[in-house]
GROMACS .gro file of C-alpha atoms in nm:
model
  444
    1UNK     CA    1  -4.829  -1.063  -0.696
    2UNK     CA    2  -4.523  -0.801  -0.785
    3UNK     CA    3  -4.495  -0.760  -0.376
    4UNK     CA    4  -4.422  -1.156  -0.342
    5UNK     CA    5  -4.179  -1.131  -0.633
    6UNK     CA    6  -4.029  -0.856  -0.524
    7UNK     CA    7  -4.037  -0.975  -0.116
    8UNK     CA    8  -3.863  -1.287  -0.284
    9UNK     CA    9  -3.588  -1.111  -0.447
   10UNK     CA   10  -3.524  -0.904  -0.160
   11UNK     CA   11  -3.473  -1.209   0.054
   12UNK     CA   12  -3.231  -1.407  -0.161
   13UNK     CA   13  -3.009  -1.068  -0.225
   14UNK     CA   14  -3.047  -0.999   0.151
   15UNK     CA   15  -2.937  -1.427   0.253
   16UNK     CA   16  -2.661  -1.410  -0.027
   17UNK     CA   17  -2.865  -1.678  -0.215
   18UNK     CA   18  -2.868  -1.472  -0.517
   19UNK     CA   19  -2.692  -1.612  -0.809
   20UNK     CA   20  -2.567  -1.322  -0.980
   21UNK     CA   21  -2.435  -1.305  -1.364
   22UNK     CA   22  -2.199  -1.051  -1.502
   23UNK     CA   23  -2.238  -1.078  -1.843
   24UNK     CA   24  -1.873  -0.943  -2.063
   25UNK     CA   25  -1.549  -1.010  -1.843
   26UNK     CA   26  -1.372  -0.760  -1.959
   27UNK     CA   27  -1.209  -0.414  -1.797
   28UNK     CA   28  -1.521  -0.428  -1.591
   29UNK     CA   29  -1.697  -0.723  -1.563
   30UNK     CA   30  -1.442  -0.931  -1.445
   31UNK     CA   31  -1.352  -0.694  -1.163
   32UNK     CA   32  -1.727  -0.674  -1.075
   33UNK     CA   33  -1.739  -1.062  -1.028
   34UNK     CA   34  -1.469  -1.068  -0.813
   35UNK     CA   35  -1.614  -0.823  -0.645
   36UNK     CA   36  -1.976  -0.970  -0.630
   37UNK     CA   37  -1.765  -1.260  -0.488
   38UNK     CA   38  -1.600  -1.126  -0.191
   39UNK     CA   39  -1.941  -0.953  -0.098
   40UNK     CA   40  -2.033  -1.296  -0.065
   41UNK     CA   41  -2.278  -1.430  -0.378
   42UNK     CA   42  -2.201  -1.706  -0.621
   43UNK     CA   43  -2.130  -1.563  -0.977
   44UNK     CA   44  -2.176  -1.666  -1.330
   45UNK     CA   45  -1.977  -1.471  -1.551
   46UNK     CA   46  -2.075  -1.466  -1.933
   47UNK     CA   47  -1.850  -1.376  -2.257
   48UNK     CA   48  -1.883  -1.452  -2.630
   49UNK     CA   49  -1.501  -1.518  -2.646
   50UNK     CA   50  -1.404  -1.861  -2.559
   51UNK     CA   51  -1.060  -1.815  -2.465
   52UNK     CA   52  -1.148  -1.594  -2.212
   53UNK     CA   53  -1.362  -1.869  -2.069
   54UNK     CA   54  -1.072  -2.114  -2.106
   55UNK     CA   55  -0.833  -1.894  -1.948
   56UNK     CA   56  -1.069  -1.852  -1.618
   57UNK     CA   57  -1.133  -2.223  -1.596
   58UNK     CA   58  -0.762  -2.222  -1.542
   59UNK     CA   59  -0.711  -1.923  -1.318
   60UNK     CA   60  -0.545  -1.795  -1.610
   61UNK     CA   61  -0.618  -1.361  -1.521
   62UNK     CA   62  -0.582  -1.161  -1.824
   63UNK     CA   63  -0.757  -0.837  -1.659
   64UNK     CA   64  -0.444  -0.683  -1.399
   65UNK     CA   65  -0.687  -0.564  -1.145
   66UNK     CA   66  -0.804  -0.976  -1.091
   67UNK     CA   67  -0.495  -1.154  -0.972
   68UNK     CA   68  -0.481  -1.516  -1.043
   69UNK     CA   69  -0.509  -1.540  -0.642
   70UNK     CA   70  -0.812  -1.404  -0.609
   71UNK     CA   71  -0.945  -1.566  -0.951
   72UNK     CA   72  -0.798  -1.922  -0.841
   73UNK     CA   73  -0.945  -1.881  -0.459
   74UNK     CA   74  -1.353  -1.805  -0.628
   75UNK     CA   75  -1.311  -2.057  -0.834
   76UNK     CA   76  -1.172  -2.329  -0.606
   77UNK     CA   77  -1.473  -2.210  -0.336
   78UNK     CA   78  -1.719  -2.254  -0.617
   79UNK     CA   79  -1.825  -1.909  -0.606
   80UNK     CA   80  -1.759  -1.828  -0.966
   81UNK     CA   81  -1.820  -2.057  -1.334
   82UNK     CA   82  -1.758  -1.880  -1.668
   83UNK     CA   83  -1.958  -1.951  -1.951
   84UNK     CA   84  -2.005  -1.900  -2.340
   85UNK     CA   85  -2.400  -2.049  -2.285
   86UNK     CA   86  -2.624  -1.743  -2.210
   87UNK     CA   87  -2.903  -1.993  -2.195
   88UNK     CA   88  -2.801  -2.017  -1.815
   89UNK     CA   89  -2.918  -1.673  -1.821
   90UNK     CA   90  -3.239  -1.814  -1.657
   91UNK     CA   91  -3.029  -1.953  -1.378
   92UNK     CA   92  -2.930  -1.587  -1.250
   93UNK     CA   93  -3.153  -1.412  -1.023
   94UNK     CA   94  -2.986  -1.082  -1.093
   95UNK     CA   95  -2.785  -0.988  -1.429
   96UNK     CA   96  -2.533  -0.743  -1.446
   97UNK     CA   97  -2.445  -0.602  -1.818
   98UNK     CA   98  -2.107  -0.471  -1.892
   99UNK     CA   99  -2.071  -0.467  -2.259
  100UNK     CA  100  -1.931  -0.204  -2.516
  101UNK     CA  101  -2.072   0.101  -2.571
  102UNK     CA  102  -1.865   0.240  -2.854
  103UNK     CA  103  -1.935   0.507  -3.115
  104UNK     CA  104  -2.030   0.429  -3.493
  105UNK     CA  105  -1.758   0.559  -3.737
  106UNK     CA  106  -1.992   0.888  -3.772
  107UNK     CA  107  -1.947   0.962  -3.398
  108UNK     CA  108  -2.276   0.847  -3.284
  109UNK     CA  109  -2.394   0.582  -3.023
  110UNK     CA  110  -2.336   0.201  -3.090
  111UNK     CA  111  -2.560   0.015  -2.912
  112UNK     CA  112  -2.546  -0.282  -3.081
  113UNK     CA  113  -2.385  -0.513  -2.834
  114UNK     CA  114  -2.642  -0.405  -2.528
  115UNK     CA  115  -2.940  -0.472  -2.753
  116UNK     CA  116  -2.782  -0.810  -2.860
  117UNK     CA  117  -2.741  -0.889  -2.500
  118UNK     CA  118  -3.046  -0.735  -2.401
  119UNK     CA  119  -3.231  -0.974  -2.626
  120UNK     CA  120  -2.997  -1.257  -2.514
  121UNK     CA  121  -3.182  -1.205  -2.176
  122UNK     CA  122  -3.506  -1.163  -2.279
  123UNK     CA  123  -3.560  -1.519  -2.463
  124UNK     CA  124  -3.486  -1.643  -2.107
  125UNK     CA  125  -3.624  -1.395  -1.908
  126UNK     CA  126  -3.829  -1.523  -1.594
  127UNK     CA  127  -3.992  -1.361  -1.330
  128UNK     CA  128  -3.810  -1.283  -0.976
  129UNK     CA  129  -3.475  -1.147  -1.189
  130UNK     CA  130  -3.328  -0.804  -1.164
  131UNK     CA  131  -3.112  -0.669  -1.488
  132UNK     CA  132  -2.909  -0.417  -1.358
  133UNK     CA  133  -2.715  -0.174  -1.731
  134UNK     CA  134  -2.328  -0.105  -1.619
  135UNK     CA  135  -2.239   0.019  -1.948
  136UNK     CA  136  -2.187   0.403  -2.002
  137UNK     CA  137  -2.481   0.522  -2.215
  138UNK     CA  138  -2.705   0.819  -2.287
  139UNK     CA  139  -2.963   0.953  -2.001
  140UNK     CA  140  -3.307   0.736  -2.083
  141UNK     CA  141  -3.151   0.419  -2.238
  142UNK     CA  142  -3.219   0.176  -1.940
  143UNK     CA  143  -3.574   0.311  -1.946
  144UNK     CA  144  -3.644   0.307  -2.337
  145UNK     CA  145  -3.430   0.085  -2.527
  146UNK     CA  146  -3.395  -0.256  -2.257
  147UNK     CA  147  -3.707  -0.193  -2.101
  148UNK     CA  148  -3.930  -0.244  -2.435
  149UNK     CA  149  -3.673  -0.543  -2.530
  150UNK     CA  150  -3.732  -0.737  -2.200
  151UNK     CA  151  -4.100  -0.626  -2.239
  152UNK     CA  152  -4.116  -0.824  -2.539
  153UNK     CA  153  -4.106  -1.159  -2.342
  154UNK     CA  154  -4.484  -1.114  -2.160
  155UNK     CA  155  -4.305  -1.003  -1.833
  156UNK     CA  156  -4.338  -0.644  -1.744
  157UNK     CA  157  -4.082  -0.413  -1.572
  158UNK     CA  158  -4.178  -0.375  -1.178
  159UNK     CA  159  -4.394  -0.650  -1.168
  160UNK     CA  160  -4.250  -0.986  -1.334
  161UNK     CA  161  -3.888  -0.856  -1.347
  162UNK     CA  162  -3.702  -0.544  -1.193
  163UNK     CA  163  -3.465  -0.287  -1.417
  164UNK     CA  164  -3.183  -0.100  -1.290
  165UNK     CA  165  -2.886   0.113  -1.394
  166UNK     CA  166  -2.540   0.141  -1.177
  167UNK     CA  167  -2.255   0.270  -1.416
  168UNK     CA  168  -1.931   0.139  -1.353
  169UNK     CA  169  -1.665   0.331  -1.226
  170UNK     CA  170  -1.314   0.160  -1.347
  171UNK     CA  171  -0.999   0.320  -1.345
  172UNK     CA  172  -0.726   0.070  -1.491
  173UNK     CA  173  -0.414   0.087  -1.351
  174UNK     CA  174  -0.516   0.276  -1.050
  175UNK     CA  175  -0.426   0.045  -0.750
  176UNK     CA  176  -0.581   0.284  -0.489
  177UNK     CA  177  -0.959   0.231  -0.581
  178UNK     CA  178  -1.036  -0.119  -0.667
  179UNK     CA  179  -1.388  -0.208  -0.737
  180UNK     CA  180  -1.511  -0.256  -0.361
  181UNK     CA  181  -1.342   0.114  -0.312
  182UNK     CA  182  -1.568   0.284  -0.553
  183UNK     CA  183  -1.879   0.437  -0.414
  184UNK     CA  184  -2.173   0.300  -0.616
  185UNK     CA  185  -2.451   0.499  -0.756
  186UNK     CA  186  -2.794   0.307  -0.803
  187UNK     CA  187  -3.130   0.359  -0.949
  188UNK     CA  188  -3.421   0.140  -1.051
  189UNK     CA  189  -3.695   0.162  -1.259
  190UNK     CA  190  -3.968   0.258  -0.988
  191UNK     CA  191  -3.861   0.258  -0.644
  192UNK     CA  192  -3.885  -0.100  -0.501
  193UNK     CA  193  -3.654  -0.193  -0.814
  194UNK     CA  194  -3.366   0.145  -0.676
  195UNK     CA  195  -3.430  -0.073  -0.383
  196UNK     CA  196  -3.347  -0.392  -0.500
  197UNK     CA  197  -3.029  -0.250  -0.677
  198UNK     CA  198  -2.917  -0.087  -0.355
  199UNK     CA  199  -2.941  -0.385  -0.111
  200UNK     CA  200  -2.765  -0.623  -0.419
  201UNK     CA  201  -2.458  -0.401  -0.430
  202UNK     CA  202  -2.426  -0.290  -0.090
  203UNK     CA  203  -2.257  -0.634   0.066
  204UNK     CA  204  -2.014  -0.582  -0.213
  205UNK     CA  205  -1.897  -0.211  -0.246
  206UNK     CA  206  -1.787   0.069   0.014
  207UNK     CA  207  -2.123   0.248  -0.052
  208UNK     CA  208  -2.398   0.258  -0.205
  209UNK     CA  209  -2.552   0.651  -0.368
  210UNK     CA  210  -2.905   0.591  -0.466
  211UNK     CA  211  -3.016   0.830  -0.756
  212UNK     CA  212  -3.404   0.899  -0.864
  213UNK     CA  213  -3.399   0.749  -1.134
  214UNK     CA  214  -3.257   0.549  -1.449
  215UNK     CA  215  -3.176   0.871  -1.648
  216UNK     CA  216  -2.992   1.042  -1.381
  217UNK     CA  217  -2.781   0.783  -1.343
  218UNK     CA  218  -2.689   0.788  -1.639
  219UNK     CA  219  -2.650   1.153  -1.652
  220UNK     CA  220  -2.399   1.071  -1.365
  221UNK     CA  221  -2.190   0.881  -1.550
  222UNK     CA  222  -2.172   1.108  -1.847
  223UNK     CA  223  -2.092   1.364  -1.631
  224UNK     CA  224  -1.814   1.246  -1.445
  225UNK     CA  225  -1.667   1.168  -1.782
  226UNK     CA  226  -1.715   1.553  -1.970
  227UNK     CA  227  -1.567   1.689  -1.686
  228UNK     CA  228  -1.273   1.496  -1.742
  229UNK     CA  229  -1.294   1.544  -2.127
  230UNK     CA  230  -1.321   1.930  -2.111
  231UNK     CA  231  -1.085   2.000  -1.865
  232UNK     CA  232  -0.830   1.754  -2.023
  233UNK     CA  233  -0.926   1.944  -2.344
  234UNK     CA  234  -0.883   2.266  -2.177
  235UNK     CA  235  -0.493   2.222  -2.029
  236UNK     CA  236  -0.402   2.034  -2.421
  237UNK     CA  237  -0.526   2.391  -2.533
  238UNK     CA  238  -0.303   2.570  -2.322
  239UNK     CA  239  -0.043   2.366  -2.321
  240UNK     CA  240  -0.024   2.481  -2.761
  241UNK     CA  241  -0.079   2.850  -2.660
  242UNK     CA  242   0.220   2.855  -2.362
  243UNK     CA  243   0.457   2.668  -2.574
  244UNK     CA  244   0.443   2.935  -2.864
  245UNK     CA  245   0.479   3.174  -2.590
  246UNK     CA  246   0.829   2.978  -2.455
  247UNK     CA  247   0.617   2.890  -2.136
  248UNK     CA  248   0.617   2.522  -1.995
  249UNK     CA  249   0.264   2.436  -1.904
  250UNK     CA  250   0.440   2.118  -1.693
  251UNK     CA  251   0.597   2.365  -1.464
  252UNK     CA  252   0.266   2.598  -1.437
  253UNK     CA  253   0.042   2.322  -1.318
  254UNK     CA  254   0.276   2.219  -1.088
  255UNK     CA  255   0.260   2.545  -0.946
  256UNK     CA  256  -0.101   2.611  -1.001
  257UNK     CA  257  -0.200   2.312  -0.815
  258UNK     CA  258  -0.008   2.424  -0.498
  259UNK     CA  259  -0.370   2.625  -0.428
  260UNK     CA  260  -0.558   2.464  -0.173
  261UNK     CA  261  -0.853   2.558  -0.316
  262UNK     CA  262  -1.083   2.578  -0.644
  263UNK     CA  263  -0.819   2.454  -0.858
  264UNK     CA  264  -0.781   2.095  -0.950
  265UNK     CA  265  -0.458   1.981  -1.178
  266UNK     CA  266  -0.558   1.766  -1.513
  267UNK     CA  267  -0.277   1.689  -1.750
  268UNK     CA  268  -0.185   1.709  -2.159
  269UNK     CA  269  -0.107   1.444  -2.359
  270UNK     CA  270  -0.090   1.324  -2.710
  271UNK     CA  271  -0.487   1.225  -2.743
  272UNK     CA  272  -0.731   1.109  -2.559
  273UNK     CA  273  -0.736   0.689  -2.475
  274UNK     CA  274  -0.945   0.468  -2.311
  275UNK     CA  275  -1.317   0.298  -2.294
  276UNK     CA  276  -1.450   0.615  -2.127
  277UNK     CA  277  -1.337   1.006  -2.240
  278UNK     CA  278  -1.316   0.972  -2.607
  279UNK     CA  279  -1.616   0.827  -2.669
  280UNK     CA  280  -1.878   0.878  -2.405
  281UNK     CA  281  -1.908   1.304  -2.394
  282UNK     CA  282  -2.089   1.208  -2.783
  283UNK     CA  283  -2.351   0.989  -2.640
  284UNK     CA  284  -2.486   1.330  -2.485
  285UNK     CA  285  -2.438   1.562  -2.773
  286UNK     CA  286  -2.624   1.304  -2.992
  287UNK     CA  287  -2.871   1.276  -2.721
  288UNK     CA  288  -2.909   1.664  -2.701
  289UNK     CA  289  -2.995   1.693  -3.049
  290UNK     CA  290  -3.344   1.555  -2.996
  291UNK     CA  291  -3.402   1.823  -2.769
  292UNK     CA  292  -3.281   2.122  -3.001
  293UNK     CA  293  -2.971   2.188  -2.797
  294UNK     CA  294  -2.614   2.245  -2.887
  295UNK     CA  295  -2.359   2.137  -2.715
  296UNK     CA  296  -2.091   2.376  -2.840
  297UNK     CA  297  -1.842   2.350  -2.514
  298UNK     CA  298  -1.855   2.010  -2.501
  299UNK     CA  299  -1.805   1.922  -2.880
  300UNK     CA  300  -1.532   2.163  -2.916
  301UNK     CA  301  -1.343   1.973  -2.641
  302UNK     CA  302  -1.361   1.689  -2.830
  303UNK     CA  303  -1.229   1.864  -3.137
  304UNK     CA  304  -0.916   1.979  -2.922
  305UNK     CA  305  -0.855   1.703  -2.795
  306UNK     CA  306  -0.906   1.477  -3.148
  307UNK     CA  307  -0.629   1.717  -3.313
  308UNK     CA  308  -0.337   1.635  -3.010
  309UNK     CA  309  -0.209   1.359  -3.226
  310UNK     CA  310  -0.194   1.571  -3.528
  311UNK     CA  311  -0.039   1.871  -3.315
  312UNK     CA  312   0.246   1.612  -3.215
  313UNK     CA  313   0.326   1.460  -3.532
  314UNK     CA  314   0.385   1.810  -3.619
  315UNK     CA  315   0.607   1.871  -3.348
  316UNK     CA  316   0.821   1.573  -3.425
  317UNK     CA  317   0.870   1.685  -3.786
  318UNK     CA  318   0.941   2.054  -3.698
  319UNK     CA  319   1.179   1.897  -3.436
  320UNK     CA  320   1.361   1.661  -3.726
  321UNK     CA  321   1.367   1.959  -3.954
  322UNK     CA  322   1.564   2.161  -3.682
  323UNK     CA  323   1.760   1.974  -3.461
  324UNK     CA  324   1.868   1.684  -3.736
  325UNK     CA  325   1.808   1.830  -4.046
  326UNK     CA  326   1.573   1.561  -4.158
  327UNK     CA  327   1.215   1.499  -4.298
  328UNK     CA  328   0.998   1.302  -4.151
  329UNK     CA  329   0.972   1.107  -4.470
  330UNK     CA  330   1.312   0.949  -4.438
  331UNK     CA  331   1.339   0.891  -4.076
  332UNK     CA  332   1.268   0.613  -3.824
  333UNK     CA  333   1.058   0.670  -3.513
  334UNK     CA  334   1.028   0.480  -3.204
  335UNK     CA  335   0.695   0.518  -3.045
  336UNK     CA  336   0.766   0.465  -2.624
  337UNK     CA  337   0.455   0.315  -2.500
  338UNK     CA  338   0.163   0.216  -2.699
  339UNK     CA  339  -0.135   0.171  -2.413
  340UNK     CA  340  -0.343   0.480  -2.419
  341UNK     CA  341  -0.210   0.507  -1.985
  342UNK     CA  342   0.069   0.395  -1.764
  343UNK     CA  343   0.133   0.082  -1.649
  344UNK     CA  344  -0.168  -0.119  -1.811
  345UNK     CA  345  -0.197  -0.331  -2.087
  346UNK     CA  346  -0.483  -0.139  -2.235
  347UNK     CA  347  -0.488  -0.042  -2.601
  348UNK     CA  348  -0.847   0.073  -2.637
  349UNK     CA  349  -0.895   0.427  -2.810
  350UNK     CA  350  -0.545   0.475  -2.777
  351UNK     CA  351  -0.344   0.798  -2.952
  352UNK     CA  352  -0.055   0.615  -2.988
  353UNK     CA  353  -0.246   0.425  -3.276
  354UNK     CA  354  -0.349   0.729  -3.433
  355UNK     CA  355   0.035   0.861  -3.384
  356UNK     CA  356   0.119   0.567  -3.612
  357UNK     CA  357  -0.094   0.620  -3.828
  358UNK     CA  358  -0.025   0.975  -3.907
  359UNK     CA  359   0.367   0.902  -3.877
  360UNK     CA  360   0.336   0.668  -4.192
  361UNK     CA  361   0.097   0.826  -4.350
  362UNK     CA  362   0.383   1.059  -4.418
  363UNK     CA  363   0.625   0.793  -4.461
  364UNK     CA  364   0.810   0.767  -4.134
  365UNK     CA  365   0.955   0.393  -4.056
  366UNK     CA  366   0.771   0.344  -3.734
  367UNK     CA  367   0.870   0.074  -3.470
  368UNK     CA  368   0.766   0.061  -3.102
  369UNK     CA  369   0.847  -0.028  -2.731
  370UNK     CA  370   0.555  -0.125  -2.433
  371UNK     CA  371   0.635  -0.358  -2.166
  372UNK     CA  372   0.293  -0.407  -2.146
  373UNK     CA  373   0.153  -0.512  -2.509
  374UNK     CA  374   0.393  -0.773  -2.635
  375UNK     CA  375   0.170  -0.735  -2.988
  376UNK     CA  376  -0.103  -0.530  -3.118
  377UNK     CA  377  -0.405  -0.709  -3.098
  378UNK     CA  378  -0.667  -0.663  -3.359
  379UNK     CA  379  -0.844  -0.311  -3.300
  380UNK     CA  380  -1.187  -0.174  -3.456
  381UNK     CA  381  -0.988   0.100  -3.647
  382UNK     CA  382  -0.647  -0.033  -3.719
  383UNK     CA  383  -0.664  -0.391  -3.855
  384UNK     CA  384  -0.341  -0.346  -4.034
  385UNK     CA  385  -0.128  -0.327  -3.702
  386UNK     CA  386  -0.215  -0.578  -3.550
  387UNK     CA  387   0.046  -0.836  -3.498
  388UNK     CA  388   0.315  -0.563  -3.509
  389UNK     CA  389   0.521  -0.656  -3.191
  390UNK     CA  390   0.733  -0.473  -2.917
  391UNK     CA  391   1.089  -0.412  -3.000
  392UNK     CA  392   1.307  -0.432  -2.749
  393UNK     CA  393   1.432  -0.130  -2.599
  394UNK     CA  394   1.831  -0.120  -2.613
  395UNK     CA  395   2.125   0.086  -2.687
  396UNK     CA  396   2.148  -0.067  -3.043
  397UNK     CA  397   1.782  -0.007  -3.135
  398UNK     CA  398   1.806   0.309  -2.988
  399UNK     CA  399   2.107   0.410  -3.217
  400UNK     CA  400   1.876   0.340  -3.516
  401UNK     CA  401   1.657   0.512  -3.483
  402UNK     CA  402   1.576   0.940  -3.552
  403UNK     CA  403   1.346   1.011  -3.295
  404UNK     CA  404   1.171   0.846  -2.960
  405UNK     CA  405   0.830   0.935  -2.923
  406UNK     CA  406   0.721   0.933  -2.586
  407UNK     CA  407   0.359   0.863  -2.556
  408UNK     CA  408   0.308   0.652  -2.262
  409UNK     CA  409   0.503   0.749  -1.945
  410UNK     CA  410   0.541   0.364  -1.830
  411UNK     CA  411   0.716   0.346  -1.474
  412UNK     CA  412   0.916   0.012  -1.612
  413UNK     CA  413   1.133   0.171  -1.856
  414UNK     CA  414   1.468   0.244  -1.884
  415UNK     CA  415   1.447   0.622  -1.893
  416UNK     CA  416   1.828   0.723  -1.856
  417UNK     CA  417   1.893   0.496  -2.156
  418UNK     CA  418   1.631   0.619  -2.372
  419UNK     CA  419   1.789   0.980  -2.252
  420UNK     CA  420   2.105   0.900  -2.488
  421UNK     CA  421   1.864   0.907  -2.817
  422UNK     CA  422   1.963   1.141  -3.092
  423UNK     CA  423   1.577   1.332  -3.044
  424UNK     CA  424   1.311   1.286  -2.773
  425UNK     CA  425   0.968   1.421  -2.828
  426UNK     CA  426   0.790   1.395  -2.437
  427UNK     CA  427   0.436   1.376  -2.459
  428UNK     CA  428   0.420   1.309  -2.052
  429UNK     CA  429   0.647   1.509  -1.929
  430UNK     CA  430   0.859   1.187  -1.815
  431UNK     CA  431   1.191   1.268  -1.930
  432UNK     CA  432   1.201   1.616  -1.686
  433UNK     CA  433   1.054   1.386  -1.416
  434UNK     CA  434   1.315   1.150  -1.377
  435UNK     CA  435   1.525   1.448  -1.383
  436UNK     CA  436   1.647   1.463  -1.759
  437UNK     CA  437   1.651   1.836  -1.936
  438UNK     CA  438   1.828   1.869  -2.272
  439UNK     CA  439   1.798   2.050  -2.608
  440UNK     CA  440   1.751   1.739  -2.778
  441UNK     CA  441   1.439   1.650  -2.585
  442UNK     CA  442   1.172   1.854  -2.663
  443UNK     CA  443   0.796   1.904  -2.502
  444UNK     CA  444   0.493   1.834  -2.692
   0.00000   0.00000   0.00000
């Protein structure tokens, strides 16, 4: 009976007649349904927030990497519905889950919101349906936390229903590799469900990499990410030991990553930001502890990289105390982008709300400028900013302020007038490349 089922599947995903769901249309699942579009299935998207839904019944976008083009073109070819009902769960033939996977406030996996969904699923689960995890997660969650959920509803994994995991692979901002770009890794739980995976993304995405199984996929995912965490971590580091050695760790990976070989250039900053690098290297050192094994590299790269924000605030003071004769306590800062990267409108995990924090916490006046987030929106961590909206960056508010604290290196500012504040402090090393070098703007 699982062959038929499974022949069944494999026919619809092969003719297109899949209906697929994507549930959260967010960073990544609204991408992904455009996506699953183009490759040519019809998509039901699913979100608990209703004004996303209303937007998208308008063509309203509010992700930047879905234009309202694209959105407006699916939805006008019937190829796409939003909905808050996840009882139309039943109607998908595969489901594709791309919710939150943050940390708890003790640094530990939060899986709340793919169990929730997870169970969402199963009270409509029917057989013939594929559930395919996006979300970044520790190596054996596919296989032990939604497999025993979905489990609860009669049907069992590889022979009423089919269980997969393909992480996503979303870089906001980066215009060079949309979704489609991205080569794909898939694995299944058994092999006929890898293969059911493979042949549902492959009319939508460059490539397809099949994996063995759920865990190492998710071990992929978590990989790609600690590599960017510890080396990330590992340039912040320097970039503290060259500067008390009167050494510009800007101009030495510049040089450094002339080398055409075994040398690849990562960047400081003031913290880590985003749905990915601050939080996921800690769903594998919690993971690791069941096993007995530290994981001492990758935990202190997460401590380096936690105390950036502090290391800046306290070269902003040090840089008041010198250059203007003036505690931080009685001055006014102007924090220069508040999205945790250029040129998005992405606040998640971002340093710049920990550099506010910090800032008043030792009684700094604290305004700030992004293009791209007109207002804070309410955050996990920092309920009491939200609201607070973007000044607008001119001469006069310039003049008012002690200090500019450049944390994002937006391309749409004004960078020759924010060059004629009183004190810079360049996180990004923007002000040197738009060819501005000074006393009063200082590297941190």
């Amino acid at each position: 009976m699982s062959d038929v089922i499974a022949a069944d599947l494999m026919t619809r995903i092969t003719a297109k007649q899949a209906k697929a769901g994507v549930i959260g249309l967010g960073y990544v699942g609204l991408p992904l349904a455009m996506t699953l579009v183009a490759g040519g299935y019809p998509v039901l998207g699913f979100d608990i927030d209703p004004p996303k839904i209303q937007a998208l019944h308008r063509g309203d976008s509010y992700i930047e990497a879905v234009t309202p083009d694209t959105l407006s073109a699916a939805l006008k070819a019937q190829k796409f519905e939003a909905t808050c009902d996840l009882t139309r769960l039943s109607e998908c033939d595969v489901i594709a889950i791309c919710v939150p996977t943050p940390l708890t406030a003790h640094r530990e996996p939060d899986l709340r919101f793919v169990e929730a969904t997870t169970r969402d699923i199963a009270r409509s689960l029917r057989p013939g349906q594929l559930i395919v995890l996006e979300s970044t997660t520790w190596p054996g969650t596919t296989d032990t936390v939604l497999r025993p959920i979905l489990e609860e509803s009669g049907l069992k994994s590889g022979r009423d229903f089919f269980l997969g995991f393909s992480p996503e692979r979303e870089d906001p901002g980066n215009r060079a590799y949309a979704t489609a770009a991205i080569p794909k890794v898939v694995s299944g739980d058994g092999a006929v469900a890898q293969a059911l995976v493979a042949a549902f993304y492959a009319p939508a995405v460059a490539r397809v990499v099949p994996v063995s199984t759920n865990a190492t996929a998710e071990a992929v995912k978590i990989t790609e990410n600690i590599f960017r965490a510890v080396n990330i971590a590992l340039v912040n580091e320097l970039k503290v030991v060259y500067d008390a050695m009167g050494i510009d760790i800007w101009e030495v990976i510049e040089a450094a990553k002339t080398k055409p070989f075994g040398y690849m250039p990562f960047y400081p900053g003031p913290g880590l930001g985003g749905h990915c690098i601050p939080i996921d290297p800690f769903y594998l050192t919690w993971k690791s502890r069941e096993y007995e094994l530290p994981t001492r590299f990758i935990e202190l790269a997460g401590e380096i990289n936690a105390a950036m924000p502090r290391h800046v605030v306290g070269r902003l003071a040090e840089a008041l105390d010198r250059q203007l004769g003036k505690a931080l306590s009685r001055s006014r800062v102007l924090i220069l982008g508040m999205a945790y990267k250029k040129n998005v409108p992405d606040l998640r995990e971002s340093p710049s709300l920990k550099l506010m924090e910090l800032l008043e916490e030792r009684g700094a006046k604290v305004i700030y400028h992004d293009p791209h987030i007109p207002e804070i929106p309410a955050t996990r961590e920092y309920g009491a900013f939200k609201g607070r909206a973007s000044a607008a960056l001119t001469a006069e508010l310039l003049a008012g302020v002690d200090v500019v604290l450049i944390a994002t290196d937006h391309d749409g500012v004004d960078y020759p007038l924010v060059a004629g504040a009183a004190l810079i402090i360049d996180t990004r090393n923007v002000m040197a490349r738009a060819g501005f070098s000074a006393p009063h703007i200082v590297k941190a």
